[in-house]
Short mmCIF file of C-alpha atoms and ligand atoms in Angstrom, two decimals:
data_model
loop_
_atom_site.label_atom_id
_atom_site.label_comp_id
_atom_site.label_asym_id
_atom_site.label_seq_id
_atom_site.Cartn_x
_atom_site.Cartn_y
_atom_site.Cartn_z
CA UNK A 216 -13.65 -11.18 8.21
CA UNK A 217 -15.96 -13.82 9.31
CA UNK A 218 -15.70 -15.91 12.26
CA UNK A 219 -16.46 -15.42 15.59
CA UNK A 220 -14.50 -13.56 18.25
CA UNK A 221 -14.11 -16.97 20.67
CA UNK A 222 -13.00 -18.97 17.87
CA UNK A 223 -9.12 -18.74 15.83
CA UNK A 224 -10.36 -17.23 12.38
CA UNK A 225 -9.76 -19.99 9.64
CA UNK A 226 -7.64 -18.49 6.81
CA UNK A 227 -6.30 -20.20 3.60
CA UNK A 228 -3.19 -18.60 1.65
CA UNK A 229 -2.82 -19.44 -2.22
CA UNK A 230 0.66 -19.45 -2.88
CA UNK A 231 3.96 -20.78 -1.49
CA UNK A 232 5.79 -17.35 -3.16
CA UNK A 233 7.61 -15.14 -0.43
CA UNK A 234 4.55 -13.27 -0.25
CA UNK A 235 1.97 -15.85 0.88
CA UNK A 236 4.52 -17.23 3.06
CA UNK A 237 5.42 -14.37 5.26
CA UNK A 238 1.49 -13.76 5.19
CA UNK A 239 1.18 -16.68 6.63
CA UNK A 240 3.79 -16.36 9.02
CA UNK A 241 2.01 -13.66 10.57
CA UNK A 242 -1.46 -15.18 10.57
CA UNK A 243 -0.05 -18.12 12.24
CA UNK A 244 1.84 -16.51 15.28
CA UNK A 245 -1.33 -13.89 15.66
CA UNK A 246 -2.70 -17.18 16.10
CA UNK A 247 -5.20 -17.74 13.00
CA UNK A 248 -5.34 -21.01 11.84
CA UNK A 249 -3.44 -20.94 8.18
CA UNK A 250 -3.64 -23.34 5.64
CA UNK A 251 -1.28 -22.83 2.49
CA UNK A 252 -1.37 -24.58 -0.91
CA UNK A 253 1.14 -23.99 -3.04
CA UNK A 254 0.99 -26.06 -6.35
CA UNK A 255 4.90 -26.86 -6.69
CA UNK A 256 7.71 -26.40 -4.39
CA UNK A 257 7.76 -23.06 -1.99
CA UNK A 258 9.25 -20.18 -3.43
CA UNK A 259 9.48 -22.80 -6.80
CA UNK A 260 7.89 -19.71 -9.02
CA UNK A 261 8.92 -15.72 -9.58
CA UNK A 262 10.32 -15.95 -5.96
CA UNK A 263 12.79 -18.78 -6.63
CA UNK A 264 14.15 -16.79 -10.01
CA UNK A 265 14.30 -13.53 -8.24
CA UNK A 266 17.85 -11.91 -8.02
CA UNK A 267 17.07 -11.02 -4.84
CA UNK A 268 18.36 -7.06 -4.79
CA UNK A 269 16.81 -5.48 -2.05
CA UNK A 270 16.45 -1.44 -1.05
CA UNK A 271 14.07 0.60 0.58
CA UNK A 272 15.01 3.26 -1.87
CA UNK A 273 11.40 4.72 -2.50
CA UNK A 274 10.34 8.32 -2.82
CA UNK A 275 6.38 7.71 -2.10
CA UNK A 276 5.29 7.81 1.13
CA UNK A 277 3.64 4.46 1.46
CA UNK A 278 6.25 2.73 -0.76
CA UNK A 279 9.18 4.30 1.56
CA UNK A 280 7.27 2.87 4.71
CA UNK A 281 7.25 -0.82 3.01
CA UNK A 282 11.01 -0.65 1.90
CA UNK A 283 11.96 0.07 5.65
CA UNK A 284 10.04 -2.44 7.03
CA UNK A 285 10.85 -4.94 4.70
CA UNK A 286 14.90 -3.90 4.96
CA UNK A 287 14.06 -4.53 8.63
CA UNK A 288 12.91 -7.77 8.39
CA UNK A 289 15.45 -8.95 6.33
CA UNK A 290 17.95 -8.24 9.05
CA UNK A 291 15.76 -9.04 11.44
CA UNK A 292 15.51 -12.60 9.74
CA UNK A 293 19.22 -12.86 8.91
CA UNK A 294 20.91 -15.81 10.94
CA UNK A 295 18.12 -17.90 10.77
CA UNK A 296 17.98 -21.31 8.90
CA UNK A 297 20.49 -20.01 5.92
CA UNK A 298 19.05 -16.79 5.29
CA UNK A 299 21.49 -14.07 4.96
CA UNK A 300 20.85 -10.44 4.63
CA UNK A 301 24.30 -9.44 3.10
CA UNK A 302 24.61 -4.95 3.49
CA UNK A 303 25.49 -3.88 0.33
CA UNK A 304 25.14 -0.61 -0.97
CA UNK A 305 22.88 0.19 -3.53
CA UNK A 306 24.04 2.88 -6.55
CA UNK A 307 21.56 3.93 -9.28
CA UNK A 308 22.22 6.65 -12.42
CA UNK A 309 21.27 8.19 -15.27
CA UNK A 310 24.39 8.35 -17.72
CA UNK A 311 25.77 11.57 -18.82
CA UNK A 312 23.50 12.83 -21.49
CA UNK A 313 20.34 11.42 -20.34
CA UNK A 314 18.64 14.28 -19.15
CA UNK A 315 15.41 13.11 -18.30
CA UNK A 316 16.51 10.02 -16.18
CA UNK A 317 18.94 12.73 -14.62
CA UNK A 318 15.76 14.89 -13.90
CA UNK A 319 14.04 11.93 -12.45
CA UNK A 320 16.41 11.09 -9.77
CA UNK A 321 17.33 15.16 -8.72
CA UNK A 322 13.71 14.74 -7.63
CA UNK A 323 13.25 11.60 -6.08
CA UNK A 324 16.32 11.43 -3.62
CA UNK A 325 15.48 14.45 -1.86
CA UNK A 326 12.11 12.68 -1.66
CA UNK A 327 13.17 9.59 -0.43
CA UNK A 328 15.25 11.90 2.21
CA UNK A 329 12.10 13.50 3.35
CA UNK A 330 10.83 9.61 3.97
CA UNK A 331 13.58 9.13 6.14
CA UNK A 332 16.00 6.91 3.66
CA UNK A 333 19.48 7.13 3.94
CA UNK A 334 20.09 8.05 0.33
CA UNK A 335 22.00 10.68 -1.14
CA UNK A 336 23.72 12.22 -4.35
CA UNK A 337 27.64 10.91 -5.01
CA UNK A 338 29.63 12.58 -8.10
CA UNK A 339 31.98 10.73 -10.08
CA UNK A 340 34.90 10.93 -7.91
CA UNK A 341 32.99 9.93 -4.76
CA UNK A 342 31.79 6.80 -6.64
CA UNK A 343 35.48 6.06 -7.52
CA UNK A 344 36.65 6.18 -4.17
CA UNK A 345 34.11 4.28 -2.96
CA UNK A 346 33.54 1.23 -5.13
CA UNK A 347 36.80 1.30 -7.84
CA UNK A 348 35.38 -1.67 -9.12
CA UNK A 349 33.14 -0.40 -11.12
CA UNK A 350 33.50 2.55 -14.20
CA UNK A 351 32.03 5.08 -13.46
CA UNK A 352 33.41 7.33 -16.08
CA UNK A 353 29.93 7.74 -17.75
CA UNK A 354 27.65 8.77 -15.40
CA UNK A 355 25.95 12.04 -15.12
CA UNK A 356 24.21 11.92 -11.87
CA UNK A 357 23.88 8.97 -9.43
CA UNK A 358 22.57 8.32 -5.89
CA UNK A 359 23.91 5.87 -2.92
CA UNK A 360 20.90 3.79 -1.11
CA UNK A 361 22.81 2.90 2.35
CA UNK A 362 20.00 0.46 3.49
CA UNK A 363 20.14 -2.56 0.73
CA UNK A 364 21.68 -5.39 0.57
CA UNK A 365 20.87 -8.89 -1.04
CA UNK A 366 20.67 -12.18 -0.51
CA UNK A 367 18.98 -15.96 -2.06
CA UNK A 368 15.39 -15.38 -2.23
CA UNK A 369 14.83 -19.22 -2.23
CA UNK A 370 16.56 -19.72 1.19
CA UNK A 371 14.11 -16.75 2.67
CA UNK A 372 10.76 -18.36 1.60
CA UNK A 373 11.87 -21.87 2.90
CA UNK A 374 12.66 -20.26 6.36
CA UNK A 375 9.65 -18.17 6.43
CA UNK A 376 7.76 -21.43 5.42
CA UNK A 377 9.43 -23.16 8.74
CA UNK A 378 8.77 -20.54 10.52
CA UNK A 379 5.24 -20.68 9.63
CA UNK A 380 5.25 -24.74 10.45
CA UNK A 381 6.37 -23.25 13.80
CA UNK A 382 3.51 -20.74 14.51
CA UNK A 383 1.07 -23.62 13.73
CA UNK A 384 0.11 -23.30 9.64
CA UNK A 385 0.03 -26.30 7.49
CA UNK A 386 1.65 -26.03 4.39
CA UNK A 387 0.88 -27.90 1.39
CA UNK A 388 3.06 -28.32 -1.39
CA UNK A 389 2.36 -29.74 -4.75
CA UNK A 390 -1.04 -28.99 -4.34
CA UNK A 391 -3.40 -27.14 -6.69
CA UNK A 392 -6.32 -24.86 -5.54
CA UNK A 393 -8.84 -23.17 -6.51
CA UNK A 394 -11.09 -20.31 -5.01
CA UNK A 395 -15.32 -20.03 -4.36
CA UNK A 396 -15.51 -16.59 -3.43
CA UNK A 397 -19.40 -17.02 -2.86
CA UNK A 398 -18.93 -19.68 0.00
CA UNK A 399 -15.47 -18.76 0.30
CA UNK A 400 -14.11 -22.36 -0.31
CA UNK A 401 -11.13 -23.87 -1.44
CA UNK A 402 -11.43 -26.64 -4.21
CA UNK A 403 -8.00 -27.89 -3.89
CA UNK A 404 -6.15 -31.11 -5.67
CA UNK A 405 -2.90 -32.98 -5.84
CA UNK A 406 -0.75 -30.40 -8.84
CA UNK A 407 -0.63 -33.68 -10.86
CA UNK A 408 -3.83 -34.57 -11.46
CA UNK A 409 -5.37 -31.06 -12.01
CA UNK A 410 -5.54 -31.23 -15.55
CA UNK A 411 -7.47 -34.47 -15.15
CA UNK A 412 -9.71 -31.77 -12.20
CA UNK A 413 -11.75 -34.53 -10.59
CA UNK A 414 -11.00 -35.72 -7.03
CA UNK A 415 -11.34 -31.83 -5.63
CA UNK A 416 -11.47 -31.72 -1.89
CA UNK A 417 -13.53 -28.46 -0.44
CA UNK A 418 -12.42 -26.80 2.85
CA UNK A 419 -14.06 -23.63 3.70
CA UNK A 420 -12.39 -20.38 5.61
CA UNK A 421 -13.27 -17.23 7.32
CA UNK A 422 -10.96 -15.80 4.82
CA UNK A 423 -8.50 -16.50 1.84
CA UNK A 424 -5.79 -14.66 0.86
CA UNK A 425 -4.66 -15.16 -2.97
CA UNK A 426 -1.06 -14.59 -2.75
CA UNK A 427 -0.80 -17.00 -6.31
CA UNK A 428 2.02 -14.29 -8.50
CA UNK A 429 1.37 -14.53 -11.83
CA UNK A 430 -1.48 -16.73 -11.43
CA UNK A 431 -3.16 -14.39 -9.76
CA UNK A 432 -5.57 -13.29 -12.37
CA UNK A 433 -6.06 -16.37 -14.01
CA UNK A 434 -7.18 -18.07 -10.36
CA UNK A 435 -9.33 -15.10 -9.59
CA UNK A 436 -10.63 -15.06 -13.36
CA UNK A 437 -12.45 -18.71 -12.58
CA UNK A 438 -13.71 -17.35 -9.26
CA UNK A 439 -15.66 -14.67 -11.78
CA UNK A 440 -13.58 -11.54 -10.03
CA UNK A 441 -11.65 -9.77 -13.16
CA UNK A 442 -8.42 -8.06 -12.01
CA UNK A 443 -5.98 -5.67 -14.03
CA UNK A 444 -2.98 -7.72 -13.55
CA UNK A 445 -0.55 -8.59 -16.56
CA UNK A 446 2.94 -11.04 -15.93
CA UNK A 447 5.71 -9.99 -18.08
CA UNK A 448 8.93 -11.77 -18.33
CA UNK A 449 12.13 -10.73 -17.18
CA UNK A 450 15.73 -12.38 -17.41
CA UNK A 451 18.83 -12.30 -14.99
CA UNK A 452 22.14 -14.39 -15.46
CA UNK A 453 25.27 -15.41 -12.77
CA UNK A 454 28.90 -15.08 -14.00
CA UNK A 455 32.17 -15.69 -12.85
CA UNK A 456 33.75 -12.50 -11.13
CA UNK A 457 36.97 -11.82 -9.18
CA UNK A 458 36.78 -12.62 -5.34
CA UNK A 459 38.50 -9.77 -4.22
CA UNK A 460 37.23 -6.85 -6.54
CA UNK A 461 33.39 -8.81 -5.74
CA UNK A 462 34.06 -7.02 -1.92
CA UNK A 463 34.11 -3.58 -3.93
CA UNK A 464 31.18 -4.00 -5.92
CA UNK A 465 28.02 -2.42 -4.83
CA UNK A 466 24.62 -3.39 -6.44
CA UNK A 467 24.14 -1.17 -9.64
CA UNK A 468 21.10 0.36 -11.31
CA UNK A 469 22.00 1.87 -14.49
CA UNK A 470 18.68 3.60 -15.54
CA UNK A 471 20.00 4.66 -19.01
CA UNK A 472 20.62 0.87 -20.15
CA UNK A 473 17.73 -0.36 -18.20
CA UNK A 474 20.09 -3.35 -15.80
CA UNK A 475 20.89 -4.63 -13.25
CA UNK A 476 24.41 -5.89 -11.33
CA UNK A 477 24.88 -7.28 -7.83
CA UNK A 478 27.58 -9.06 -6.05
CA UNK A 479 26.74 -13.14 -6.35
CA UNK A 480 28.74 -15.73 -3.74
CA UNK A 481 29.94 -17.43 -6.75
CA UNK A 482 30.62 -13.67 -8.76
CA UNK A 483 27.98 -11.83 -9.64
CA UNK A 484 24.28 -11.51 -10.69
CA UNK A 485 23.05 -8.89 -13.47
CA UNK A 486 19.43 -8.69 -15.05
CA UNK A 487 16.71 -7.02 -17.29
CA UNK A 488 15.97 -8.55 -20.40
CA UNK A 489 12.30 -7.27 -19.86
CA UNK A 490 9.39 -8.28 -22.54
CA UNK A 491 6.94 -4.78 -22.44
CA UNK A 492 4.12 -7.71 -23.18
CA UNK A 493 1.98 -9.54 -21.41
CA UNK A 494 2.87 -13.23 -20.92
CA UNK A 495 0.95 -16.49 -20.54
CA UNK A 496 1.62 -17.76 -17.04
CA UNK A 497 1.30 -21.42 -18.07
CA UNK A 498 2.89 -21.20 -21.39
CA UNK A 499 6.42 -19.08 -21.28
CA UNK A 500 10.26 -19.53 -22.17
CA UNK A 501 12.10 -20.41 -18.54
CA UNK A 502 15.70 -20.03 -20.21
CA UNK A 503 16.68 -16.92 -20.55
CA UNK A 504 17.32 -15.39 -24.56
CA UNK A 505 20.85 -15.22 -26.57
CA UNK A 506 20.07 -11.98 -27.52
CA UNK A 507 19.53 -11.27 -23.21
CA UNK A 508 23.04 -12.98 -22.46
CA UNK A 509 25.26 -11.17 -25.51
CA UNK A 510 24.11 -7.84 -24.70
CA UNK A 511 24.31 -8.62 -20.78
CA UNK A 512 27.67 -9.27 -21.55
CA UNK A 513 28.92 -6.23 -23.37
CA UNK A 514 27.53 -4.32 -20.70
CA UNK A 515 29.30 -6.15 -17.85
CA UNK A 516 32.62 -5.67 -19.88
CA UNK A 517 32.04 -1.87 -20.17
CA UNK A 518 31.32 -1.58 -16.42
CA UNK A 519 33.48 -3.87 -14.88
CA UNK A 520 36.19 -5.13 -17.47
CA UNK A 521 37.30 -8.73 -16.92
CA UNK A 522 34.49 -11.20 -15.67
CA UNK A 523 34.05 -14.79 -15.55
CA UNK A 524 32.05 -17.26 -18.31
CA UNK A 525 28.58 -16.76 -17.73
CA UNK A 526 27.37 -20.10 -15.21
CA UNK A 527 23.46 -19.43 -15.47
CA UNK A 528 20.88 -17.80 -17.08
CA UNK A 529 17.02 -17.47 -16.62
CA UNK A 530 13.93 -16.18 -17.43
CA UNK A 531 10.48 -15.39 -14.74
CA UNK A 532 7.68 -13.31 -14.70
CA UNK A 533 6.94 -9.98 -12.89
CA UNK A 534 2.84 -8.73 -12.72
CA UNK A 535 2.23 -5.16 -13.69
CA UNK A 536 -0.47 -3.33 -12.98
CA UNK A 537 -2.23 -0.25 -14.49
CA UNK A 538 -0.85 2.33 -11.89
CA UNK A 539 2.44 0.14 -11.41
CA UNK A 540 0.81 -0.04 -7.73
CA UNK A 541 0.06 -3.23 -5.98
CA UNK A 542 -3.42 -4.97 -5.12
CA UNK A 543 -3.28 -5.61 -1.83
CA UNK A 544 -6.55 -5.93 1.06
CA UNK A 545 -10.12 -7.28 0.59
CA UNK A 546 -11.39 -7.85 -2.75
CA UNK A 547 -14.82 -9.47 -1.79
CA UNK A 548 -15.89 -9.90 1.50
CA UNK A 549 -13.47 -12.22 3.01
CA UNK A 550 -11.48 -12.68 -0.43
CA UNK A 551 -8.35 -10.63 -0.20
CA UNK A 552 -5.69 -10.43 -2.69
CA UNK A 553 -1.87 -9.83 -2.76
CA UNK A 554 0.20 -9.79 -6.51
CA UNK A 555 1.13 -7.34 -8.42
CA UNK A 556 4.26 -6.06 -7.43
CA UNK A 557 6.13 -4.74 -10.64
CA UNK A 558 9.13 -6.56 -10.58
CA UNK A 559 9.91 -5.24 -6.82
CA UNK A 560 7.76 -8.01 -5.47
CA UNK A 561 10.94 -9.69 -3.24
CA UNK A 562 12.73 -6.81 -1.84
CA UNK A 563 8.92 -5.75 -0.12
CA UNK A 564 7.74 -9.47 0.45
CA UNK A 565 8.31 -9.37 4.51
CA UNK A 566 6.06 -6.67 4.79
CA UNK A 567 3.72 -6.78 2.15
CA UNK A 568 3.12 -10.26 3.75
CA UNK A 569 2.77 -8.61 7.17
CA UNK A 570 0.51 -6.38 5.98
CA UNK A 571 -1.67 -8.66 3.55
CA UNK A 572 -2.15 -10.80 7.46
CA UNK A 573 -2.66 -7.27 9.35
CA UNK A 574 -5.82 -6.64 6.37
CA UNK A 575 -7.25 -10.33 7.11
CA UNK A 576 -7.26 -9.60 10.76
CA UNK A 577 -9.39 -5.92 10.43
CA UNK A 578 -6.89 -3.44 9.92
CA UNK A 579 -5.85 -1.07 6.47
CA UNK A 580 -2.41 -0.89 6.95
CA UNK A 581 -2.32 0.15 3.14
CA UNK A 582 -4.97 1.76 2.14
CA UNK A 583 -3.17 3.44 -1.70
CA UNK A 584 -3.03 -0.64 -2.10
CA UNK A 585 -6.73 -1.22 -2.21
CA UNK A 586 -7.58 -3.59 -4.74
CA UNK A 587 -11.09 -2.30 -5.86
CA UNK A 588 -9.64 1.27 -7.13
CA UNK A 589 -9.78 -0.64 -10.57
CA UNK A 590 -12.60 -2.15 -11.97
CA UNK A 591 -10.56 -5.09 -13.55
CA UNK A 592 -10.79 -4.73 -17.17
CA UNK A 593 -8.77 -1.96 -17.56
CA UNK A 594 -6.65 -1.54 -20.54
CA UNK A 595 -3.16 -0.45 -19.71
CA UNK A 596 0.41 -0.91 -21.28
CA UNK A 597 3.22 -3.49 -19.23
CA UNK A 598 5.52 -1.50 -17.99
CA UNK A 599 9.10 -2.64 -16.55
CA UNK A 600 9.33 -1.52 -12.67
CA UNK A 601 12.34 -0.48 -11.97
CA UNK A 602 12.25 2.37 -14.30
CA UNK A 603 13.48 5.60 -13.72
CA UNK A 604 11.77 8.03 -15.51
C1 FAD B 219 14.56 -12.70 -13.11
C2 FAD B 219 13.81 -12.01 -11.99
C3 FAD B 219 14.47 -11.13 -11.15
C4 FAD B 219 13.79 -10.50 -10.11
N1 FAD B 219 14.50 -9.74 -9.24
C5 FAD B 219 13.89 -9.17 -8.19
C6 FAD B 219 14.63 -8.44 -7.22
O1 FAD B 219 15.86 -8.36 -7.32
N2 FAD B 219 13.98 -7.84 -6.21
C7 FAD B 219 12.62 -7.95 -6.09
O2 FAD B 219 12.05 -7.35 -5.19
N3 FAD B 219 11.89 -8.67 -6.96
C8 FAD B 219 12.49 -9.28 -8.00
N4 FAD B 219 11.76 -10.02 -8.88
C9 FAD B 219 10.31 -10.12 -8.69
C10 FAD B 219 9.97 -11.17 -7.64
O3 FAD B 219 10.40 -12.43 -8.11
C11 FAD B 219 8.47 -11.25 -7.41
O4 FAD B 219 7.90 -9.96 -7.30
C12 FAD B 219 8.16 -12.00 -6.11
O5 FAD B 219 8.92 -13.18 -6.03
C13 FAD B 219 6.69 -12.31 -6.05
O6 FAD B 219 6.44 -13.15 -4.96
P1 FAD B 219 5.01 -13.78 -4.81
O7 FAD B 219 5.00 -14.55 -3.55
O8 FAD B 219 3.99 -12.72 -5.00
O9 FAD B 219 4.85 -14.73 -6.11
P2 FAD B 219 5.50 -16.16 -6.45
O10 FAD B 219 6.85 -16.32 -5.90
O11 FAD B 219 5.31 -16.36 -7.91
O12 FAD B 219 4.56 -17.14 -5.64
C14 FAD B 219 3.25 -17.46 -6.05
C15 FAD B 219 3.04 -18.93 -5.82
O13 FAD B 219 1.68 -19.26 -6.06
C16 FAD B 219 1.67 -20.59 -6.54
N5 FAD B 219 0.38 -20.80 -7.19
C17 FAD B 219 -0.09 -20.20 -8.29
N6 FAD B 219 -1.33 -20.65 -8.59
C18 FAD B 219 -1.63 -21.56 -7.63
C19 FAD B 219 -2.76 -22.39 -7.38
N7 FAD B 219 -3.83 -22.37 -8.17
N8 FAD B 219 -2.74 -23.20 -6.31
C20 FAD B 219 -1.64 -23.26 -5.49
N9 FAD B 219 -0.56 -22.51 -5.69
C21 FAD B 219 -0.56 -21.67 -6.74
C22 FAD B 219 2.85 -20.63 -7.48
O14 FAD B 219 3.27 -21.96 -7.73
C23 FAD B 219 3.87 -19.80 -6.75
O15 FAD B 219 4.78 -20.57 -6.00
C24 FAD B 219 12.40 -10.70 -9.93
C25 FAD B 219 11.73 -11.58 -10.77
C26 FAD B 219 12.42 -12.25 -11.77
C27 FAD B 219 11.66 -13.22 -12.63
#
């Protein structure tokens, strides 16, 4: 990074998202001096339509050190402003039958074991006893993540944004910016009259971190840097659910549907609904499909049985990537990027954050992340992330 060793290194941070956030969280109380510009509201994009499921349930090395730090954050966090971390167990399986999801997940939870995550294997019976909730009567092999929970992604990026404010950053909302990664300069403009783009006001940095979600390629695109990054769209819904049977539901992965359920305060939360193509991240449907909600519904009535009228539904994107691996560390020489997180973007956020600040401030915390293993115009396929396969 540039910037001189008497003087507090000058950083910007594109994007209000949990990401850039927490990034600049950690900038600001290692005592950089952070500036983030966030176009709408913070945590107003992918973070704010998250459904906030969280797990450190990973069987790669690196990944499994990011899930524990992040799960340890979260509780770290919890109690503060209205973020709550709320422990809830996390159960994901292949249905009876599906012998290649099954195959998948004999291999990965003695992985994840080897990382050091509390996962392991529960039969049918164990599952009943556990969480009678839910039917279980079709699943071939499943797995128990101890270490999850979930929680309002919204309420976490406003109190990492405050606590930001705290260490010292200035955050600006509702304004646009873009990136010089020659002079490393940030062209930046009130959202509303960006279309109109005159009026720019230049600050320049020792470094800038683009943190921007799906905008991520398009903002680095007008810089001239190509990067293979694709948003995809993804749909979740809230219904109404029982009070007391809600304290017996764990969060669900069923790998042979390809969805999603969580406990919700209001009843619960279930997703998927993923479009395999790439979207445009100006130009995209924000309700969710019929098509999404009907078939979201059958499946809640063959898990759980009775549940309330469905209260909400939504669409937001996820960024792939070619290797379904993040970018994360210095692009260009005091340009560094954090996005593409594969729909598993919130759960990691507190310390892919941390360790976006720990790569502005001269150390590779992840170096499997680095952003120049691709030369940017790869072609590659969207894939959903949370596949088990
Ligand atoms: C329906 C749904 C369910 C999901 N569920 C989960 C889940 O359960 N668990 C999980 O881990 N992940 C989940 N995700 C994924 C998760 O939402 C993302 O991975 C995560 O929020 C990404 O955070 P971010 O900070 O990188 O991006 P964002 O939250 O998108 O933040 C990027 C910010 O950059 C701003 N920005 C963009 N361009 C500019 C610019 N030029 N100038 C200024 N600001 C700019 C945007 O306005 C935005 O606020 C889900 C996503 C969806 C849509």
């Amino acid at each position: 990074m540039r910037g001189s060793d008497e003087t507090r290194p000058t950083v910007a941070v594109i994007g209000g998202g949990a990401v850039g956030v927490t990034a600049a969280y950690d900038l600001a109380r290692r005592d950089a001096e952070v500036v983030v510009y966030e176009k709408g509201e913070i945590g107003g994009a992918s973070t704010g339509r998250a459904a906030g499921v969280l797990y450190d349930a990973f069987a790669a090395p690196e990944d499994a050190r990011v899930g524990e730090r992040a799960i340890e954050r979260f509780r770290e966090f919890s109690g503060d402003g209205d973020f709550e971390f709320r422990e809830t167990p996390y159960v994901w399986f292949a249905r009876e039958g599906d012998e290649k999801r099954a195959e998948a997940l004999r291999e990965q939870v003695p992985q994840m074991r080897e990382q050091g995550r509390d996962v392991s294997f529960a039969d049918v019976a164990d599952l009943r006893d556990r969480f009678s909730a839910v039917d279980w009567s079709d699943v071939g092999v499943a797995a128990v993540a101890e270490n999850a929970g979930h929680t309002d992604p919204g309420s976490y990026a406003d109190l990492l944004a405050e606590k930001a404010r705290d260490a010292g950053a200035t955050v600006r909302t509702g304004v646009e910016a873009r990136v010089d990664a020659d002079d490393l300069a940030v062209d930046s403009v009130a959202a509303e009259s960006a279309a109109a783009d005159d009026g720019r006001e230049r600050e320049l940095f020792d470094a800038i971190l683009v943190a921007a979600g799906a905008h991520t390629k398009r903002l680095l695109a007008i810089a001239g840097i190509p990067v293979p990054l694709k948003p995809y769209r993804v749909q979740a819904l809230t219904a109404g659910y029982d009070e007391e049977r809600r304290a017996d539901l764990p969060m669900c992965y069923d790998a042979t549907g390809g969805y999603y359920l969580r406990p919700h305060p209001e009843g619960l939360l279930a997703g998927d609904g993923t479009e395999e193509v790439e979207s445009d991240p100006d130009d995209w449907k924000r309700d969710a499909d019929r098509e999404f909600r009907d078939i979201t519904r059958d499946r809640l009535a063959r898990r759980l049985g009775d549940f309330g009228a469905v209260r909400d539904s939504w669409a937001g994107l996820c960024v792939a990537t070619p290797d379904r691996d993040p970018l994360l560390g210095e692009l260009r020489d005091g340009l560094f990027v954090a996005a593409g997180w594969q729909g598993h973007g919130f759960m990691r956020a507190p310390a892919l954050g941390e360790a976006a600040a720990e790569s502005i401030l001269g150390e590779t915390p992840l170096p499997e992340f680095d952003p120049n293993r691709f030369e940017g115009d790869e072609e590659f396929d969207v894939v959903e992330g949370m596949t088990v396969e």
